[in-house]
Coordinates of C-alpha atoms in Angstrom, one line a residue:
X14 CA -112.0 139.5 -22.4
X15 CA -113.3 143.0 -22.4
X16 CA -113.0 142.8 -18.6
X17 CA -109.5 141.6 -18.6
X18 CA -108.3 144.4 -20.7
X19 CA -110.3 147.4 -18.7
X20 CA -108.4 145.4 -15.8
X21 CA -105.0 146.1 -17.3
X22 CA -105.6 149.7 -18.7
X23 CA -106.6 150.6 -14.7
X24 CA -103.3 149.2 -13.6
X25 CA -101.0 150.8 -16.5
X26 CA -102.7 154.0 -16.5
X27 CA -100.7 155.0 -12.7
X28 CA -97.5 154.5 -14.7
X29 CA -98.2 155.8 -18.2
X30 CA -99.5 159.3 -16.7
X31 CA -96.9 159.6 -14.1
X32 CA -94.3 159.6 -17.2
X33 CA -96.7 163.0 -17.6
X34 CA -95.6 164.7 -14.6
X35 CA -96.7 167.8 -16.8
X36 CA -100.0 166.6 -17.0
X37 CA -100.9 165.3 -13.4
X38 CA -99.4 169.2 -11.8
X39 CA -102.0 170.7 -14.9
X40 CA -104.3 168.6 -13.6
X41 CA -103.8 169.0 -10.3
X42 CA -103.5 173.4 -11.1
X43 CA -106.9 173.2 -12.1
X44 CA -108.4 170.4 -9.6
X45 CA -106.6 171.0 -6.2
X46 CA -107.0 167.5 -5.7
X47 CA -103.5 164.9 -5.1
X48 CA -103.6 161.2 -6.5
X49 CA -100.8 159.8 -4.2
X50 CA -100.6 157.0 -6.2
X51 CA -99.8 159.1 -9.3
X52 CA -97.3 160.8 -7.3
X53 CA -96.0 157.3 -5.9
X54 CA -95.4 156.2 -9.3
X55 CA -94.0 159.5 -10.4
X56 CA -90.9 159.2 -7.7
X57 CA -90.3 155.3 -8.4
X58 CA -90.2 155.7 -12.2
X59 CA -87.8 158.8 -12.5
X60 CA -84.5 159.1 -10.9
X61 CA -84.0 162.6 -9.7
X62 CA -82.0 164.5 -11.9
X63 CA -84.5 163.2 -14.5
X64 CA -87.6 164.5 -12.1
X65 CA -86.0 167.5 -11.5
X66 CA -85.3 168.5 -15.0
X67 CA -89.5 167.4 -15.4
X68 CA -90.5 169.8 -12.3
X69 CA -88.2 172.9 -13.5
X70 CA -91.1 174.6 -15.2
X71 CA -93.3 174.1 -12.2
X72 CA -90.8 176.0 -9.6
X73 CA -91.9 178.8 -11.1
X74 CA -95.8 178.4 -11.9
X75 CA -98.0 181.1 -10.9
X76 CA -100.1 179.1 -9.3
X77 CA -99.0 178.3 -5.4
X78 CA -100.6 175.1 -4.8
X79 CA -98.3 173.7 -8.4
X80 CA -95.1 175.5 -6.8
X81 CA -96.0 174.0 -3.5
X82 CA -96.5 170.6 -5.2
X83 CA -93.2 170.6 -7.3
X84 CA -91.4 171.2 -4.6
X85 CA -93.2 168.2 -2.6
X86 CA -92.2 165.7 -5.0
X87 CA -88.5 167.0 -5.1
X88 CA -88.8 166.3 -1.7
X89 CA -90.1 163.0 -1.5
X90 CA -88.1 162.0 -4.5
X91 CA -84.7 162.9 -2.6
X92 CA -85.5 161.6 0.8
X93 CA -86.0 157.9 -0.7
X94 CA -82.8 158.4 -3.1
X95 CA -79.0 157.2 -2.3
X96 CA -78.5 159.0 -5.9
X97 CA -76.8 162.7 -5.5
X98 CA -79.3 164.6 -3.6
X99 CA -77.2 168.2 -3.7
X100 CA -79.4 168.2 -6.8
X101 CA -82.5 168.5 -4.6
X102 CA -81.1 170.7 -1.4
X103 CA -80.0 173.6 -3.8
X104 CA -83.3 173.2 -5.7
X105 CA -85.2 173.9 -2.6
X106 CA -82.9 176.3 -1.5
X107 CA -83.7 178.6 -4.4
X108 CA -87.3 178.4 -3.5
X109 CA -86.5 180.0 -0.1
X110 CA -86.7 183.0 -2.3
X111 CA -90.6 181.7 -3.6
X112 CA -92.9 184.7 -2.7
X113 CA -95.3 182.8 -0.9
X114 CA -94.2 182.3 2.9
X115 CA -95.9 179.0 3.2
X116 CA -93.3 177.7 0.7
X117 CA -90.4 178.7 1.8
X118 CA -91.3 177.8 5.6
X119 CA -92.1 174.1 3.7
X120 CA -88.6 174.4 2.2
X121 CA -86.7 174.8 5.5
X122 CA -88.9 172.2 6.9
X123 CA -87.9 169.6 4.1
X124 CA -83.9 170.9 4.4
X125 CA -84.3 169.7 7.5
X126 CA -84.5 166.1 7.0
X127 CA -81.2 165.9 4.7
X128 CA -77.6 165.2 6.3
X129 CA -74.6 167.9 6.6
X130 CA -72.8 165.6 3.1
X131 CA -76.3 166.6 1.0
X132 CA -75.0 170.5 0.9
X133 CA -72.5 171.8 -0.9
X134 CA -70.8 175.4 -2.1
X135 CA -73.2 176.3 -4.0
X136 CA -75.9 175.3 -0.9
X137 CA -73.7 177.6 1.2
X138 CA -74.5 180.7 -1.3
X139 CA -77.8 180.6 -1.4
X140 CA -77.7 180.1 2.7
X141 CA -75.9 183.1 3.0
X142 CA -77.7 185.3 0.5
X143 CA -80.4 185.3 2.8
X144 CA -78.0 186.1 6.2
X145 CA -78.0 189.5 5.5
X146 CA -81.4 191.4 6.0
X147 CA -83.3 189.9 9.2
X148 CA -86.6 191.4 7.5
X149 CA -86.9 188.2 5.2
X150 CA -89.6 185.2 5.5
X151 CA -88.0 182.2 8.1
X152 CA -84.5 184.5 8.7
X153 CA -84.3 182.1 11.8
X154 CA -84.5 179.0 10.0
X155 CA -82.0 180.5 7.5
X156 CA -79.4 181.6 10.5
X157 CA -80.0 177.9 12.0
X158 CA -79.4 176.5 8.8
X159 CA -76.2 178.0 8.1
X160 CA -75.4 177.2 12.1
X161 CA -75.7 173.2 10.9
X162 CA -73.5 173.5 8.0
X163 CA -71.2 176.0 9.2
X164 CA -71.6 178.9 6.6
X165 CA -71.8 182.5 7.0
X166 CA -69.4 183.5 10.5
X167 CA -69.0 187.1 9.3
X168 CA -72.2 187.9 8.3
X169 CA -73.9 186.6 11.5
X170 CA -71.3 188.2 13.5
X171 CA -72.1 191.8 12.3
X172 CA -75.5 190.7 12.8
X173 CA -74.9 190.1 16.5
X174 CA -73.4 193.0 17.1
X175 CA -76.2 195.3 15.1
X176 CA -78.5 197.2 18.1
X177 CA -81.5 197.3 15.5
X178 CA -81.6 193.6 15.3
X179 CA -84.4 192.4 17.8
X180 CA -82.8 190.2 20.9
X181 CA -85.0 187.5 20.1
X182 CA -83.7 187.1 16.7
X183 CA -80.1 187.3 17.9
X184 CA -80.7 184.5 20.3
X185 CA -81.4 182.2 16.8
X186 CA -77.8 184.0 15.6
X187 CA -75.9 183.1 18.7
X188 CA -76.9 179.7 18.7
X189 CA -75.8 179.2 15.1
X190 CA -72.3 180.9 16.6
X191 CA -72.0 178.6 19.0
X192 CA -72.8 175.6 17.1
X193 CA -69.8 176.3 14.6
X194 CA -67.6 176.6 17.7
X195 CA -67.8 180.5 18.5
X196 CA -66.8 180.5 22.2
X197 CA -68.2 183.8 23.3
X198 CA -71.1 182.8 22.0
X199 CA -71.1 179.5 23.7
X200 CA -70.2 180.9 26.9
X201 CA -73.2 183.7 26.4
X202 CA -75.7 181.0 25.2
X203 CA -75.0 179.0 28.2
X204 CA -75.0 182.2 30.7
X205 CA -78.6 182.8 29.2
X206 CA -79.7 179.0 30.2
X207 CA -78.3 179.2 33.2
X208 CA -80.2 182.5 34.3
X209 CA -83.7 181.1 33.6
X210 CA -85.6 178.6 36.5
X211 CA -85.6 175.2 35.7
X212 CA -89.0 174.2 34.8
X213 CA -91.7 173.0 31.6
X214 CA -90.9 175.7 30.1
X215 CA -87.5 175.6 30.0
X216 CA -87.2 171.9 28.7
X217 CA -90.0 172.3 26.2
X218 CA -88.4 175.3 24.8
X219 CA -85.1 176.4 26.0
X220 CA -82.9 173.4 26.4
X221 CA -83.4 171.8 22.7
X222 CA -82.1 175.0 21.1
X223 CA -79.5 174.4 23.7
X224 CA -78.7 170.8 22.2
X225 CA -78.9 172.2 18.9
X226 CA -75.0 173.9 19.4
X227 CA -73.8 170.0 20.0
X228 CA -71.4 171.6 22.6
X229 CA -70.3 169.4 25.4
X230 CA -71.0 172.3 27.7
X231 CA -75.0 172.1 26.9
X232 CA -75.1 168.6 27.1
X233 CA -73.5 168.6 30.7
X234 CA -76.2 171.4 31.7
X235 CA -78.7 168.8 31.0
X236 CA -77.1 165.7 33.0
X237 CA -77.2 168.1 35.8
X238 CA -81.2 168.4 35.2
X239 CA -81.1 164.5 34.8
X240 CA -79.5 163.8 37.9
X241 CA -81.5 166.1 40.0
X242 CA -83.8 164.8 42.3
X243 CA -85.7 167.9 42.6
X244 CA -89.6 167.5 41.8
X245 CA -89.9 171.1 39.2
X246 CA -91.3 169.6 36.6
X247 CA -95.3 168.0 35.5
X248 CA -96.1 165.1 33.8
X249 CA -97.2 165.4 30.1
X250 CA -100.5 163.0 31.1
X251 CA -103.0 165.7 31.9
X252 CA -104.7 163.4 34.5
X253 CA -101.3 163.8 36.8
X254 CA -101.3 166.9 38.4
X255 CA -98.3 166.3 40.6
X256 CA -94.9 167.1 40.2
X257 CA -92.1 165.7 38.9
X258 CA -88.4 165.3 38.1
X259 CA -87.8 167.1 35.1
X260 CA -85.3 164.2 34.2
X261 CA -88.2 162.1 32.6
X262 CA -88.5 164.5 30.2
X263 CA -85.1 165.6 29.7
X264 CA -84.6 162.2 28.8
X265 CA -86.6 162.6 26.2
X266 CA -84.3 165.6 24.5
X267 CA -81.3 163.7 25.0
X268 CA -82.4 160.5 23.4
X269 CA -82.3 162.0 19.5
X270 CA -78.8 163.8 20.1
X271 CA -76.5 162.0 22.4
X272 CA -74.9 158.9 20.6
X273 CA -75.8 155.4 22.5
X274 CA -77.8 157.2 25.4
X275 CA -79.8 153.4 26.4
X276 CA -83.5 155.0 26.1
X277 CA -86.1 154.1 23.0
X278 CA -88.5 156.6 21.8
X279 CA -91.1 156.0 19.6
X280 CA -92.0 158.3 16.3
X281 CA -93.5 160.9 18.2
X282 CA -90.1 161.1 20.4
X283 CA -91.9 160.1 23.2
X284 CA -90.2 157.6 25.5
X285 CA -91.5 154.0 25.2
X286 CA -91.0 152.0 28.8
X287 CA -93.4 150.3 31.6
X288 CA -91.1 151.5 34.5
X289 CA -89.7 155.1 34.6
X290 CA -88.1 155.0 37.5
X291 CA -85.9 152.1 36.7
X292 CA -84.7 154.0 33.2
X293 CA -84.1 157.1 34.9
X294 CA -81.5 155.5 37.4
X295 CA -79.7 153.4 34.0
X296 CA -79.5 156.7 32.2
X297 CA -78.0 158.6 35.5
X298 CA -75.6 155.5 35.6
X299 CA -74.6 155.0 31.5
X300 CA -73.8 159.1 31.9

């Protein structure tokens, strides 16, 4: 009997103390150490206006693992939800103002994840509160930010046009142009692309801020790397030191972005077939 009752206690005590979401981040404050299925339980048994209202004294904690943590769960807990997750964007939009750099790069990271319907007005203020000094933590990840939901034209405009603003940090401010339908900056963006040799680099760093504008233009740029037959590329297996066409791996870009494209990748975005050859000529055709 005794057995049968420690039994039960070990199986309720998950979902009594993650009603305590106050005591497990405590806990956690002075431990450092996560129960995921604490924090499993905490997500399933609170919807998330209900979490969020239980996390609001955490945002703010002094300690940065507990602000790091709170924000975490917010995450987790909206990701998994079909309830109003607005809630969650703008409360990790206010922690891109947290004063440790680790959270608000974990912030942008998480924002990432959400669709364009998930941020509202009020997600478009805090966005552009941070568009206008290029000194602060992640300002790229701010400017491509506002580029996907199509805030802040004037501020990044000046921005472009300031001389003290470093050229690396306007390419990040032209691409957010162009992706909210900026034509000069399109046209600039693509004259950029087109100046630089076609090569790893390129593809592995180059052409998928190009896709991010979702402008036809760039995505034609890259069919015209696809259908080349020119061997400027190397294979990602390091024991093949021969060249390749870079269309192998500009499949690979295209596959996340362009609607219907007939290749599968698997979670690491690599591209899952046996013949490559054979679903480089189907892609060539279906474009």
């Amino acid at each position: 009997m005794r057995l049968i009752i420690s039994i039960i206690l070990l199986v309720a005590a998950p979902r009594i103390y993650a009603n305590d979401v106050a005591s497990y981040l405590q806990e956690y404050g002075r431990t450092g150490v996560s129960n995921y299925s604490t924090e499993q339980a905490i997500i399933r048994d609170s919807d998330l206006e209900n979490l969020l209202n239980k996390l609001s004294p955490f945002y703010g904690d002094t300690l940065t693992r507990i602000r790091q943590k709170a924000y975490y769960l917010t995450y987790k807990k909206a990701i998994q939800s079909n309830e109003n997750r607005t809630l969650a964007v703008n409360r990790l939009l206010n922690g891109g103002g947290d004063a440790d750099g680790g959270i608000v790069g974990q912030n942008l990271g998480y924002l990432k994840n959400f669709n364009l319907d998930d941020f509202d007005a009020e997600s478009a203020r805090l966005i552009n509160l941070k568009l206008s000094s290029t000194r602060i933590q992640h300002y790229k990840d701010f400017v491509l930010l506002a580029g996907f939901i199509g805030t802040g034209k004037d501020i990044l405009y000046q921005k472009v046009l300031d001389r003290d603003v470093p050229g690396k940090t306007k390419w990040y401010i032209s691409l957010a142009l162009a992706r909210m339908g900026n034509s000069e900056q399109i046209a600039y963006c693509m004259d950029k692309v087109r100046s630089l040799p076609i090569n790893d680099n390129l593809l592995d760093y180059v052409v998928p801020d190009l896709l991010y504008m979702r402008q036809k233009v760039g995505v034609d740029f890259c069919v015209t790397i696809l259908n080349s037959n020119e061997k400027l590329c190397h294979s990602s297996n390091p024991d093949n030191s021969e060249s390749i066409v870079c269309g192998y791996k500009i499949l690979e870009i295209l596959a996340p972005v362009v609607i219907g494209i007939p290749v599968a990748v698997d979670a690491t975005g690599f591209v899952r077939v046996d013949n490559y050859e054979e679903l480089l000529n189907k892609a060539r055709q279906w474009f």
